[in-house]
Short mmCIF file of C-alpha atoms in Angstrom, two decimals:
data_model
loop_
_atom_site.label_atom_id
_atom_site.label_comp_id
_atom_site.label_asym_id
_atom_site.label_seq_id
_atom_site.Cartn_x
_atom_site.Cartn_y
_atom_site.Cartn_z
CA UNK A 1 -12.75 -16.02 -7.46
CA UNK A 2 -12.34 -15.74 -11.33
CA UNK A 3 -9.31 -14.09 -11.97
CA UNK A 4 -10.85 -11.93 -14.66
CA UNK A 5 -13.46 -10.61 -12.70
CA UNK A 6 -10.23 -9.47 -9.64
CA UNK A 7 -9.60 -5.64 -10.07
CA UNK A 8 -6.16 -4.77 -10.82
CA UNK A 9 -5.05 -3.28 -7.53
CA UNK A 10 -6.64 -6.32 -5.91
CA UNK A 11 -4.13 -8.38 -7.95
CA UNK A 12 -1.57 -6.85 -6.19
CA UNK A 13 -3.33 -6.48 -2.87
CA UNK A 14 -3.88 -10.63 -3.12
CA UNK A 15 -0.06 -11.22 -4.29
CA UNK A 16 1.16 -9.11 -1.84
CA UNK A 17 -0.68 -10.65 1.19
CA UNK A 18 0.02 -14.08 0.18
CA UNK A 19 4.03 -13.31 0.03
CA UNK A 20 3.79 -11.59 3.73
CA UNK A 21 1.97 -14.45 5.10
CA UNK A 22 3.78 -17.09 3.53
CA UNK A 23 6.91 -15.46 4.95
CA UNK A 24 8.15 -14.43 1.47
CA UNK A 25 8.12 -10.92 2.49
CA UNK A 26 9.24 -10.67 6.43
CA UNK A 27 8.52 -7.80 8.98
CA UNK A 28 10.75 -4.79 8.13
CA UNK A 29 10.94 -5.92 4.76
CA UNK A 30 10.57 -2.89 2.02
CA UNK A 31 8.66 -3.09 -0.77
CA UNK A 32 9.21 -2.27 -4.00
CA UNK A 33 8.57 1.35 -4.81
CA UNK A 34 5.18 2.67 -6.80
CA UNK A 35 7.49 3.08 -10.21
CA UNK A 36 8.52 -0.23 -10.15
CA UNK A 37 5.34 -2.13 -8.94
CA UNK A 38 3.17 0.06 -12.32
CA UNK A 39 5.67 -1.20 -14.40
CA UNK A 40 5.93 -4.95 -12.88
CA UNK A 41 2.19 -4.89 -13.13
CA UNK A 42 1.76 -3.04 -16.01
CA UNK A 43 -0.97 -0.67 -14.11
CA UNK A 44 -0.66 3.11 -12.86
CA UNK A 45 0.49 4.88 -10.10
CA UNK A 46 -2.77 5.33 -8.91
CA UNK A 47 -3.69 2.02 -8.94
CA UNK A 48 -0.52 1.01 -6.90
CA UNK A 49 -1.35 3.62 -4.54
CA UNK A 50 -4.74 1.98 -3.85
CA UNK A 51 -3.08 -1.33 -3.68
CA UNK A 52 -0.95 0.13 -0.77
CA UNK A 53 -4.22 1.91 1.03
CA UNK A 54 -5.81 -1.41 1.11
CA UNK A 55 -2.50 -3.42 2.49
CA UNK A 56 -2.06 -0.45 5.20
CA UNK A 57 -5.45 -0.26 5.89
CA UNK A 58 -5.58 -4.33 6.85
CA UNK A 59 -2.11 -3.96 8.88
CA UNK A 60 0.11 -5.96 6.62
CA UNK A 61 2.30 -2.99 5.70
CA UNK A 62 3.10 0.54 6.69
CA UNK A 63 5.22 3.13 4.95
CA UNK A 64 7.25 6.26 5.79
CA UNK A 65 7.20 9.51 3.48
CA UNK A 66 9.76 9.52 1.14
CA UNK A 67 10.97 6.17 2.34
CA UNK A 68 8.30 3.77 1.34
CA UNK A 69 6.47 1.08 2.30
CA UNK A 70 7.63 -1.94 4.19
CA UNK A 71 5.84 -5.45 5.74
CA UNK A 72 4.42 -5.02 9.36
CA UNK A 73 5.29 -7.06 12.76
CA UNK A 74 2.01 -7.83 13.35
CA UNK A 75 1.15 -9.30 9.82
CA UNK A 76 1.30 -13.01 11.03
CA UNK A 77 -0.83 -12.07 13.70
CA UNK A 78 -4.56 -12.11 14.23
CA UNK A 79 -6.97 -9.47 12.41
CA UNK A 80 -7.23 -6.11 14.60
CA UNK A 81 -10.17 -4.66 16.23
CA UNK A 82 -11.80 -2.48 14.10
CA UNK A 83 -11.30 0.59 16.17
CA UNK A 84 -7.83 0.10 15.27
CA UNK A 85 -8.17 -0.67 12.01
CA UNK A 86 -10.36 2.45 11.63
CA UNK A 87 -7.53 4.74 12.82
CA UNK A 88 -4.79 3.14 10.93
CA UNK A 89 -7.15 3.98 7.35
CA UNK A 90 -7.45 7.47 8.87
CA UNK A 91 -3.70 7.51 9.27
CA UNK A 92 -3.25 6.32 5.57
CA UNK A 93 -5.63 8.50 4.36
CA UNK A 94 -3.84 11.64 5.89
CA UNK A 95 -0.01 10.31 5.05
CA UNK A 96 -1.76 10.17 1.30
CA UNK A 97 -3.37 13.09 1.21
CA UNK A 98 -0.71 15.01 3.03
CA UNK A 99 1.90 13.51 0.33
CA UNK A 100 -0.75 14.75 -2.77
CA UNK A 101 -0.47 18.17 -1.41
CA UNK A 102 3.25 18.64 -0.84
CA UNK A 103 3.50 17.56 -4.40
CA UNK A 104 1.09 20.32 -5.45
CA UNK A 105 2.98 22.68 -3.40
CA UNK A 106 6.36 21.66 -5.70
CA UNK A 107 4.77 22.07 -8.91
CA UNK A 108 3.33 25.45 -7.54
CA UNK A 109 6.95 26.80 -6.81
CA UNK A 110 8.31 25.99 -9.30
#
């Protein structure tokens, strides 16, 4: 693939994947946060936040609220079923747009 033509999150997406399955990045390993990944990347937030989706949604990573994102123990392992798959991008999707709304909820009170 041309490198010009690869979307910016899927820059990070690709690097990412290749570091967990080379064994770079091990399971339990954390991740650097969304700050420092815009800035290493020179993208923003949002597009981090994508990059993330996509790496949660395929099973290499998962992350915690408020503690962020670290490599899975089954990212050496085979692709999942697509049931599974399908309810871990459900998950995501909630943990993301749960977090969106708590933040809405700070700038409301204050």
């Amino acid at each position: 693939m041309n490198n010009e033509a690869v979307q910016p999150y899927q820059r990070i997406v690709q690097d990412y994947s290749e570091k967990i399955r080379q064994g770079r990045l091990v399971a339990g390993a954390k991740l650097p946060g969304i700050r420092e990944l815009s800035e290493e990347y020179g993208v923003a937030a949002g597009t981090v936040q994508r990059a993330l989706t996509e790496l949660r949604n395929t099973g290499l990573i998962y992350s915690h609220q408020g503690r962020g994102s670290f490599v899975s123990d089954t990212s050496g392992k085979a692709v999942q079923d697509p049931t599974t798959l399908a309810i871990r991008a459900l998950e995501s999707q909630v943990a993301e747009l749960t977090a969106r709304l708590e933040k809405l909820e700070e700038r409301r009170d204050d």
